Short mmCIF file of N, CA, C and O in Angstrom, two decimals:
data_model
loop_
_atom_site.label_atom_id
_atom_site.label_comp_id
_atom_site.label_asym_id
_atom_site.label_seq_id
_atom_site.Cartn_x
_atom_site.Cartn_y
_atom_site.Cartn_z
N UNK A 1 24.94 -18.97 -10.93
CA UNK A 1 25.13 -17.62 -11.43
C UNK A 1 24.35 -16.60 -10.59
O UNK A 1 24.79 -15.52 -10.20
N UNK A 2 22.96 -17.17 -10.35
CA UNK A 2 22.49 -16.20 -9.65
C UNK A 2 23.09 -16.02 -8.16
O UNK A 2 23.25 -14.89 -7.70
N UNK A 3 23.37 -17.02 -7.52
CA UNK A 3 24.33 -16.92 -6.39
C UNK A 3 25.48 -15.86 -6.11
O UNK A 3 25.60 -15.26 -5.04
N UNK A 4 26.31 -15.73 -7.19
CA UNK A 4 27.33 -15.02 -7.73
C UNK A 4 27.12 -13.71 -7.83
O UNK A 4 28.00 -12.88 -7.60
N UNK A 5 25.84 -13.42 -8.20
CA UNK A 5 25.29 -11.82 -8.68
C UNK A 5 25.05 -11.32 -7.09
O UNK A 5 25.41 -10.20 -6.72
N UNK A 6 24.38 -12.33 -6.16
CA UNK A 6 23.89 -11.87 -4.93
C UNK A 6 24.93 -11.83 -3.82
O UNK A 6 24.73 -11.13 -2.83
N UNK A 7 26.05 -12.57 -3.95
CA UNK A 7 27.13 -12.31 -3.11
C UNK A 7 27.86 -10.84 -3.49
O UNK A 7 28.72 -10.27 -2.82
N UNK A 8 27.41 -10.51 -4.45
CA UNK A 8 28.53 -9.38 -5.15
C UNK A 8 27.58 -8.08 -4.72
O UNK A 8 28.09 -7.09 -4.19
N UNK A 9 26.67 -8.15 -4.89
CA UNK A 9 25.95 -6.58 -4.43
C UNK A 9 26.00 -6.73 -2.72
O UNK A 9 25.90 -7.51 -1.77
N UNK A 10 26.15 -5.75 -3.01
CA UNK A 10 26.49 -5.03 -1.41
C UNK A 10 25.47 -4.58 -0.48
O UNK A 10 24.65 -3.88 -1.06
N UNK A 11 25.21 -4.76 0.87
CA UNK A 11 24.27 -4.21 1.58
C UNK A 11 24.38 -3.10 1.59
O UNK A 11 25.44 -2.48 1.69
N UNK A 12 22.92 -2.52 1.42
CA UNK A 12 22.64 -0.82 1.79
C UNK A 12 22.40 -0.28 3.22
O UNK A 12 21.52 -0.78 3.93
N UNK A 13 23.19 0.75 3.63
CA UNK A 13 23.05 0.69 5.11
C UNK A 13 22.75 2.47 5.01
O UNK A 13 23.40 3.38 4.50
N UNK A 14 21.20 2.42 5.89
CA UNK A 14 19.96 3.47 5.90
C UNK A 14 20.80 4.22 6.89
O UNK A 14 21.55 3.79 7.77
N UNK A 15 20.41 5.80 6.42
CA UNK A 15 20.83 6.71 7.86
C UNK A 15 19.58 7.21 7.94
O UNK A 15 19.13 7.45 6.82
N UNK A 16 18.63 7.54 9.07
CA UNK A 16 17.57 8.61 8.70
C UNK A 16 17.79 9.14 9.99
O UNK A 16 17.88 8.54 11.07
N UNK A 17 17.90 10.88 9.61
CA UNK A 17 18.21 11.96 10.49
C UNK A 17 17.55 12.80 10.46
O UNK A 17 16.79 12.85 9.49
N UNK A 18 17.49 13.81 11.42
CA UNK A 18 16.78 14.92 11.85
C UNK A 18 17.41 16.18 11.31
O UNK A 18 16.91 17.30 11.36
N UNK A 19 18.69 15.83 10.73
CA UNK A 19 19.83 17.31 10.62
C UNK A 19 20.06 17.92 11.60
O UNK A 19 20.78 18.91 11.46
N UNK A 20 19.61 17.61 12.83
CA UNK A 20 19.41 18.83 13.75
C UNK A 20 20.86 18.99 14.72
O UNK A 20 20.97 19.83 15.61
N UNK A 21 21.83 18.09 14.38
CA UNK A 21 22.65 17.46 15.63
C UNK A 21 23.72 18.90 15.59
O UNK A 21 24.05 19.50 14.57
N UNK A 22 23.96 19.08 16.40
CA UNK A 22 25.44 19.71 16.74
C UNK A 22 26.93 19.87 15.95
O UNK A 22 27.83 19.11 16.32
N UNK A 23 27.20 20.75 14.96
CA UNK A 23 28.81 20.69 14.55
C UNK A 23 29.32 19.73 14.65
O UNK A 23 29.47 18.93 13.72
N UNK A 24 29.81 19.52 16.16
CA UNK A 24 31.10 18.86 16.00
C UNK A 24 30.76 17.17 16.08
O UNK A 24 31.68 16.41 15.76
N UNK A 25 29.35 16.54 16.55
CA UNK A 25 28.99 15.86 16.14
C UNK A 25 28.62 15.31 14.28
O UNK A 25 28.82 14.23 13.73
N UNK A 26 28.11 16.40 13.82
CA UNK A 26 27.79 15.90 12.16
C UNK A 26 29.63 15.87 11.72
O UNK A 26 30.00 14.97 10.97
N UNK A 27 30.78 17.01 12.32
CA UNK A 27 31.62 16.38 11.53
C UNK A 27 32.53 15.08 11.64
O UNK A 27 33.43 14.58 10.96
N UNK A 28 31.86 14.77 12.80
CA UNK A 28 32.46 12.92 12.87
C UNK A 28 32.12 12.24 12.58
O UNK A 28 32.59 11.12 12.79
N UNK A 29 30.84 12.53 11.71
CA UNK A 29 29.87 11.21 11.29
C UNK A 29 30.43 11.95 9.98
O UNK A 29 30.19 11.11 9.11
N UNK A 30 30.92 12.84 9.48
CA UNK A 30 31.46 13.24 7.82
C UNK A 30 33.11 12.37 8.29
O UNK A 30 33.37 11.21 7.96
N UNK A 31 33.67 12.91 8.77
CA UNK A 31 34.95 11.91 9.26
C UNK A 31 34.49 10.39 8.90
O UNK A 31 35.13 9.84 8.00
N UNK A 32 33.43 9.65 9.50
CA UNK A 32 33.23 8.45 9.30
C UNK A 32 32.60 8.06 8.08
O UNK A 32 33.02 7.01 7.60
N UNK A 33 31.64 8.68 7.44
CA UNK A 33 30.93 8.28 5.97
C UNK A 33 31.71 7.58 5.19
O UNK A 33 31.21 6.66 4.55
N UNK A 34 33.39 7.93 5.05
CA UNK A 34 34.07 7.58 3.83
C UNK A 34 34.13 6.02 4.06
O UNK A 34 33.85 5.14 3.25
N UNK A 35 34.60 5.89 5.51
CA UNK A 35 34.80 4.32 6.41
C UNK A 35 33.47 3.36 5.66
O UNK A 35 33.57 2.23 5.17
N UNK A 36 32.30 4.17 5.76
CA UNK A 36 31.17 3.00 5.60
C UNK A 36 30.71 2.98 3.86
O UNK A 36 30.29 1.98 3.28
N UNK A 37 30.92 4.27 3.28
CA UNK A 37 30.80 3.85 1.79
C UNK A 37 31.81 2.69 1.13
O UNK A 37 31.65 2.24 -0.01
N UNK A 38 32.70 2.35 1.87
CA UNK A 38 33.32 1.55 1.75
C UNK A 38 33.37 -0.12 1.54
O UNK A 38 34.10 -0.85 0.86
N UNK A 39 32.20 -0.38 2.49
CA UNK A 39 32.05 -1.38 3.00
C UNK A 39 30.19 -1.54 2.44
O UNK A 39 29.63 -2.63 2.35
N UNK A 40 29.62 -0.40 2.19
CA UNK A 40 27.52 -0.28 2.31
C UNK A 40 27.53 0.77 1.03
O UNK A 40 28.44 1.50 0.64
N UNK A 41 26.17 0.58 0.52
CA UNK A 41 25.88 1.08 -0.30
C UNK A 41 24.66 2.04 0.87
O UNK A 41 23.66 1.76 1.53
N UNK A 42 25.85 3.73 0.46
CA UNK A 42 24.82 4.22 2.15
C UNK A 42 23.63 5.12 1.24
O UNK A 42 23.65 5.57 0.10
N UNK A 43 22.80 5.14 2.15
CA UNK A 43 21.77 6.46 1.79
C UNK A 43 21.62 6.87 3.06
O UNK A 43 21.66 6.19 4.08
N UNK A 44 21.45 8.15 2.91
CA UNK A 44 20.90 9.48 3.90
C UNK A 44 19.65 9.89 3.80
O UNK A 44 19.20 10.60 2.89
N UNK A 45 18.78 9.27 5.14
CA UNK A 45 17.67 10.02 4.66
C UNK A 45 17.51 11.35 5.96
O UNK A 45 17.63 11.40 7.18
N UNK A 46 17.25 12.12 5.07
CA UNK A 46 16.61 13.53 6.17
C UNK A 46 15.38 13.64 6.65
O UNK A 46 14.66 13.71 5.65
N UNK A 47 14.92 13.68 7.33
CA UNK A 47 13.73 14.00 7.95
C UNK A 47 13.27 15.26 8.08
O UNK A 47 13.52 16.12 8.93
N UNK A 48 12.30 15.27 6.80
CA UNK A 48 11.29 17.03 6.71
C UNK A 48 10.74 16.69 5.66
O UNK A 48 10.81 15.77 4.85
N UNK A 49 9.89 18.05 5.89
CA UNK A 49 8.68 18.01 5.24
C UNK A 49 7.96 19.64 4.64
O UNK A 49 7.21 20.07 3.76
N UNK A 50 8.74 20.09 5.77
CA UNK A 50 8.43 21.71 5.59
C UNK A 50 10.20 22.86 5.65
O UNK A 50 11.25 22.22 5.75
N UNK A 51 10.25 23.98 5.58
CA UNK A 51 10.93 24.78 5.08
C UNK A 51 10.43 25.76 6.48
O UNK A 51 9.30 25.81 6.97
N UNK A 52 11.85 26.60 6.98
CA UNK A 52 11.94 27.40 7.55
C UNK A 52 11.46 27.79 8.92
O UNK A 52 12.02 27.21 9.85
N UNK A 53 10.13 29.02 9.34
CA UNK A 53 9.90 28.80 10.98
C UNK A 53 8.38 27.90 10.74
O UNK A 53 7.62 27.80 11.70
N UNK A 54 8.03 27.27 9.38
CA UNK A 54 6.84 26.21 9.38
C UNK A 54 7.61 24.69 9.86
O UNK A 54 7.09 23.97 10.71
N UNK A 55 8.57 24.44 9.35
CA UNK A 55 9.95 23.42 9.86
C UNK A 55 9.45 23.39 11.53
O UNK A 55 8.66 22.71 12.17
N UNK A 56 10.55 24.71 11.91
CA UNK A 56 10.59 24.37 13.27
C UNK A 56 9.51 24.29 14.17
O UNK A 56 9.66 23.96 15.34
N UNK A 57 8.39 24.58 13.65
CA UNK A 57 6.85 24.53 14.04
C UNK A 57 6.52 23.13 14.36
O UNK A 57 6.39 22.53 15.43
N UNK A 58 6.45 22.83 13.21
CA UNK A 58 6.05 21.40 13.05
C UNK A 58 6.91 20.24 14.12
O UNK A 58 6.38 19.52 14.96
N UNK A 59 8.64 20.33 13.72
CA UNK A 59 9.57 19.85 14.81
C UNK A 59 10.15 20.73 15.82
O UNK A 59 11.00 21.62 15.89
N UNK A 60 9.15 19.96 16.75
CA UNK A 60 10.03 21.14 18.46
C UNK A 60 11.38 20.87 18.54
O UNK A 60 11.96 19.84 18.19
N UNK A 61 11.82 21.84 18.99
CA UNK A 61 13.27 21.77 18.84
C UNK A 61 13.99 21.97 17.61
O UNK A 61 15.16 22.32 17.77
N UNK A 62 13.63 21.83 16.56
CA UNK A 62 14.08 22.15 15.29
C UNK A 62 14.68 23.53 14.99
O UNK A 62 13.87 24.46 15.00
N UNK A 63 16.36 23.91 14.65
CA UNK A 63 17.29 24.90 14.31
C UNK A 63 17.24 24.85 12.75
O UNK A 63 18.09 24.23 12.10
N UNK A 64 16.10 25.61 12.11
CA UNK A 64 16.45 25.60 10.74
C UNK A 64 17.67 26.25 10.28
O UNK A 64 17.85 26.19 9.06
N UNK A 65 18.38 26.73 10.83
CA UNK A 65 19.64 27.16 10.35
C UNK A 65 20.53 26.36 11.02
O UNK A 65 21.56 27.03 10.96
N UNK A 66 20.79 25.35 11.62
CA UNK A 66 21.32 24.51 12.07
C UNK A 66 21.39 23.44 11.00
O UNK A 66 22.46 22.97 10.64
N UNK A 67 19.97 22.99 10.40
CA UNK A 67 19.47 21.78 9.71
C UNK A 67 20.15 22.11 8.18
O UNK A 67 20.71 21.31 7.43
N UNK A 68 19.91 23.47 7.99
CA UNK A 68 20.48 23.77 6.42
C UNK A 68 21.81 23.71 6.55
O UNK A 68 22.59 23.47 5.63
N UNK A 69 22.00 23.85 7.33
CA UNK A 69 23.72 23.81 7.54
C UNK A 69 24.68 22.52 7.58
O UNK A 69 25.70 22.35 6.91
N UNK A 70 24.23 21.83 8.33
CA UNK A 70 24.42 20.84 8.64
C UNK A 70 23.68 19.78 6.77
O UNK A 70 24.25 18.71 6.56
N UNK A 71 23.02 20.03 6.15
CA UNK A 71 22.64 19.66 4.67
C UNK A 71 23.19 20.27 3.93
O UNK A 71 23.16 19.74 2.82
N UNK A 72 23.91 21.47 3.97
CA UNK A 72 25.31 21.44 3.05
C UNK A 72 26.48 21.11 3.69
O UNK A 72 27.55 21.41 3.15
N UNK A 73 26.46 20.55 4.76
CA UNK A 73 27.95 19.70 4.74
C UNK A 73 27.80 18.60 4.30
O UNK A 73 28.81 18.17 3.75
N UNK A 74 26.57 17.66 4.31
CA UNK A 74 26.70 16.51 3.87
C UNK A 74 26.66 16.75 2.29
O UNK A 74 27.61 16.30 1.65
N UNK A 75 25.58 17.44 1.55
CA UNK A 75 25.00 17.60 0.18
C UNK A 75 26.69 18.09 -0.27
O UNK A 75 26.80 17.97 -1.49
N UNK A 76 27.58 18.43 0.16
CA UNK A 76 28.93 19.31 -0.32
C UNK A 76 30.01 18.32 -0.02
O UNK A 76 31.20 18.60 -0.14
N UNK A 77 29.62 17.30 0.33
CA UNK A 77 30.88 16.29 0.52
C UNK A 77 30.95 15.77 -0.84
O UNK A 77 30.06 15.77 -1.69
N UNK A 78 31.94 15.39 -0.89
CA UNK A 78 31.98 14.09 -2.45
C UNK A 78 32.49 12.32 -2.09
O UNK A 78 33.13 11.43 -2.64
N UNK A 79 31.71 12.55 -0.83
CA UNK A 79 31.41 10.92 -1.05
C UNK A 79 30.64 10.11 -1.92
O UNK A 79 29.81 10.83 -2.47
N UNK A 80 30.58 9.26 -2.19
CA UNK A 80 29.38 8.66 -2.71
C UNK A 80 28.61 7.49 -1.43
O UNK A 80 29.02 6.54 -0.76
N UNK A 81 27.24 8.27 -1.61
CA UNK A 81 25.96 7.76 -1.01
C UNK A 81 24.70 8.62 -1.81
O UNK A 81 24.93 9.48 -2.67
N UNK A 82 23.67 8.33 -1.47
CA UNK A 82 22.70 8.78 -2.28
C UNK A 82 21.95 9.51 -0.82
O UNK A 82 22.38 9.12 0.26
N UNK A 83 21.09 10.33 -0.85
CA UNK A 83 20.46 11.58 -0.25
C UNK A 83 19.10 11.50 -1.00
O UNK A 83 18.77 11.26 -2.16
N UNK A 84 18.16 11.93 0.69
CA UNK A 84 17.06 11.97 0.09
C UNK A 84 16.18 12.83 1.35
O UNK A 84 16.73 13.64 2.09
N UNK A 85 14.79 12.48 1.42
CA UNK A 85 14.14 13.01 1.99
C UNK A 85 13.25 12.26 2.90
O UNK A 85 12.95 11.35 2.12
N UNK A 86 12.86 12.09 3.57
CA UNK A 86 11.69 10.85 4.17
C UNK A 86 11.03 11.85 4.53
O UNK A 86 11.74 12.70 5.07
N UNK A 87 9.58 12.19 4.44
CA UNK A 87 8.80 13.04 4.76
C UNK A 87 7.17 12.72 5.83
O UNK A 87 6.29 12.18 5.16
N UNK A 88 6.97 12.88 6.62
CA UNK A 88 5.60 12.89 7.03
C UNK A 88 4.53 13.92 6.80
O UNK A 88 4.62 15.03 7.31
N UNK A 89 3.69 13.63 6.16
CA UNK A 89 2.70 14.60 5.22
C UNK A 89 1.63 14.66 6.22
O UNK A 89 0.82 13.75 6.44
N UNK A 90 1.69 15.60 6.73
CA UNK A 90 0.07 15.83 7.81
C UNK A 90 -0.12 17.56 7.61
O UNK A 90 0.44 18.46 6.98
N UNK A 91 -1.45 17.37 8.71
CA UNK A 91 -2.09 18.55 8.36
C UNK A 91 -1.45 19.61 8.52
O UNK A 91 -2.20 20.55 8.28
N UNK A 92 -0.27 20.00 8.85
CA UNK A 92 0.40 20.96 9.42
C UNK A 92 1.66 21.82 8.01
O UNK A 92 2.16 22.92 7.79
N UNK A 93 1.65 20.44 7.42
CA UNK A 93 2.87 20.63 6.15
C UNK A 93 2.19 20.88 4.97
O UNK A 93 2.52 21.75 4.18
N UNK A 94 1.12 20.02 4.82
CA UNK A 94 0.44 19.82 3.54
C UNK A 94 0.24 21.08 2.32
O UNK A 94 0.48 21.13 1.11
N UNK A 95 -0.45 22.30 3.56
CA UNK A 95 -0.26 23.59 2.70
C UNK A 95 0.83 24.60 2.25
O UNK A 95 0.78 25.69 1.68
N UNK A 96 1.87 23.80 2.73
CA UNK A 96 3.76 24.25 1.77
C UNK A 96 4.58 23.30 1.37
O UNK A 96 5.80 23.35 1.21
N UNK A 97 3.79 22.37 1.21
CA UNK A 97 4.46 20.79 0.19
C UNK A 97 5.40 21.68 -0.93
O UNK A 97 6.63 21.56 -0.91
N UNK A 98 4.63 22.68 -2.01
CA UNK A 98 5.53 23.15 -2.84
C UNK A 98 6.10 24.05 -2.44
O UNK A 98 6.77 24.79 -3.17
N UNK A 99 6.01 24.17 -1.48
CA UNK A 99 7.69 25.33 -1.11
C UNK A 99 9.03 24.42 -0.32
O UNK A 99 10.20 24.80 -0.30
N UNK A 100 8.41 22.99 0.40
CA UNK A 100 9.25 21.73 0.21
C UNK A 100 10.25 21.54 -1.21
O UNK A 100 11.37 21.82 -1.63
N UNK A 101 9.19 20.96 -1.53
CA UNK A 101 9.55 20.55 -3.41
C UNK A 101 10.48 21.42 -3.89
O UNK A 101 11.58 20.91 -4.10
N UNK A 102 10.33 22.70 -4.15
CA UNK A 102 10.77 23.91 -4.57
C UNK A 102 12.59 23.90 -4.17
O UNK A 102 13.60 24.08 -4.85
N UNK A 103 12.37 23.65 -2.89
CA UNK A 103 13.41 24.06 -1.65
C UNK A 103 14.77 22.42 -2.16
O UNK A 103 15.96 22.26 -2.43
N UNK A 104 13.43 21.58 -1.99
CA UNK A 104 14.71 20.01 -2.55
C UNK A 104 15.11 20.30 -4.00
O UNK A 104 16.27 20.07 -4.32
N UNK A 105 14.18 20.82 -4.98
CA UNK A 105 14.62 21.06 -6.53
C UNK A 105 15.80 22.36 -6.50
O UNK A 105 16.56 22.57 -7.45
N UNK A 106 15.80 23.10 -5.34
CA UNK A 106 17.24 24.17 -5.32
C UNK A 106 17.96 23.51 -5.05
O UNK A 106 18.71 23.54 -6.03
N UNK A 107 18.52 22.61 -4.15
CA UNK A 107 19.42 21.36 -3.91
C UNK A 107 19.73 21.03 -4.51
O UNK A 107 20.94 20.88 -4.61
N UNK A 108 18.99 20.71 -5.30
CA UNK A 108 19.48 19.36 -6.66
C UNK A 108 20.08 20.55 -7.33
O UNK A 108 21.24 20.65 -6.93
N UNK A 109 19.90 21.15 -7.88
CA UNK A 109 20.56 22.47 -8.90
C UNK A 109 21.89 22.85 -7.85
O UNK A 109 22.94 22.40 -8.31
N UNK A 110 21.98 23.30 -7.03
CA UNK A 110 23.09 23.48 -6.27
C UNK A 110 24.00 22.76 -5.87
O UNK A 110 24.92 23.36 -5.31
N UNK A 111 24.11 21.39 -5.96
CA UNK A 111 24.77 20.70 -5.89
C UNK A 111 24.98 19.19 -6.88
O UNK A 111 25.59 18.13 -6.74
N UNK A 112 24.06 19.83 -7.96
CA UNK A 112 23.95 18.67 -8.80
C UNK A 112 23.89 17.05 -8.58
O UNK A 112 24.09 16.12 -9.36
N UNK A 113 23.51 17.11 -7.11
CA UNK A 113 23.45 15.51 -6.91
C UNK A 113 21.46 15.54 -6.72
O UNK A 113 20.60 16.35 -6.39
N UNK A 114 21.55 13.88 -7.26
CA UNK A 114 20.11 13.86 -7.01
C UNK A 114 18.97 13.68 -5.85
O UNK A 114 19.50 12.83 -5.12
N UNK A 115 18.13 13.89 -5.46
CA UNK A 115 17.77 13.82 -4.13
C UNK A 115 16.13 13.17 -4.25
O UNK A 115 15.23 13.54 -5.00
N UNK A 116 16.13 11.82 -2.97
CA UNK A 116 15.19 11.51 -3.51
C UNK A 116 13.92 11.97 -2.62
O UNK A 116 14.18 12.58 -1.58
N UNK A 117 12.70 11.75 -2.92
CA UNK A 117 11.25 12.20 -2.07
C UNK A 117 10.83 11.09 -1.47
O UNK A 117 10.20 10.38 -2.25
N UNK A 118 10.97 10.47 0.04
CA UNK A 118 10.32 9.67 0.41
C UNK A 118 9.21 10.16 0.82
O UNK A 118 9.25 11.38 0.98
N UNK A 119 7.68 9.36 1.16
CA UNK A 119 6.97 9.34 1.98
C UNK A 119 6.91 8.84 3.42
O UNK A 119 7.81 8.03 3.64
N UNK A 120 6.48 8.97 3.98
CA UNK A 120 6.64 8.02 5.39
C UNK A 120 5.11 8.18 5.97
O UNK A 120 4.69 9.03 6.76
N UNK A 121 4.42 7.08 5.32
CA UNK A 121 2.59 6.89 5.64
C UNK A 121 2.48 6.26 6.92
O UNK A 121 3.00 5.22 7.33
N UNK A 122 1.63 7.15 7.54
CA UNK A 122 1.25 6.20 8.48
C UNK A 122 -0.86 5.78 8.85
O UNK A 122 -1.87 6.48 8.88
N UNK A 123 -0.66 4.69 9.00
CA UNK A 123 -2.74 5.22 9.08
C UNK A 123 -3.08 4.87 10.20
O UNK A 123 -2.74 3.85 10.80
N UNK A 124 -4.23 6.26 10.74
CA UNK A 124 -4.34 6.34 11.67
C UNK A 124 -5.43 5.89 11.99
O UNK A 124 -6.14 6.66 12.64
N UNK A 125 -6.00 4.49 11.68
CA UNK A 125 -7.04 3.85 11.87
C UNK A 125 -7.19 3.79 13.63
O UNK A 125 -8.14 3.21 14.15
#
């Protein structure tokens, strides 16, 4: 029986992104999502930690209007996968964690899907 239960659940297959990619790139990976919910139990994770020109501070290269953009095409699809956050907490973010928080709790209200808070620890022994 327990055999039975474990053949039947499905592998979860991780995305973790930057948001940062290009149009016509994110809409081929929206073209493709439907292909792999199909087959994986997917999650999306985003990579941030901060909000706005503290965002692009923190990540060089970072288009916060690129990144929000590109997070309501995915957050506005109606696939099913689950969405979240993977975050690195250092000295640079720490003092707008709640304008983070704030920013993922408008999400969730705006699109009524749930979004989760990872950490991503690292020690710098």
């Amino acid at each position: 029986m327990l055999i039975d239960l474990l053949v039947k659940k499905r592998m979860t297959f991780w995305i973790v992104t930057n948001l940062n990619t290009p149009s016509n790139y994110m809409n081929k990976f929206l073209e493709y999502l439907p292909k792999l919910t199909e087959h994986f139990d997917v999650e999306i994770l985003g990579s941030m930690e901060a909000v706005g020109n503290r965002a692009e501070y923190i990540r060089n290269g970072l288009d916060w209007e690129r990144f929000v953009g590109n997070l309501d095409k995915i957050l506005g699809s109606k696939f099913n996968f689950e969405f979240g956050f993977i975050s690195s907490i250092n000295a640079l973010s720490i003092a707008t964690t709640a304008d983070f928080i704030k920013f993922t709790e408008d999400l969730y209200k705006k699109y009524n899907r749930p979004i989760s808070l990872k950490l991503a620890y690292r020690d710098w022994e």
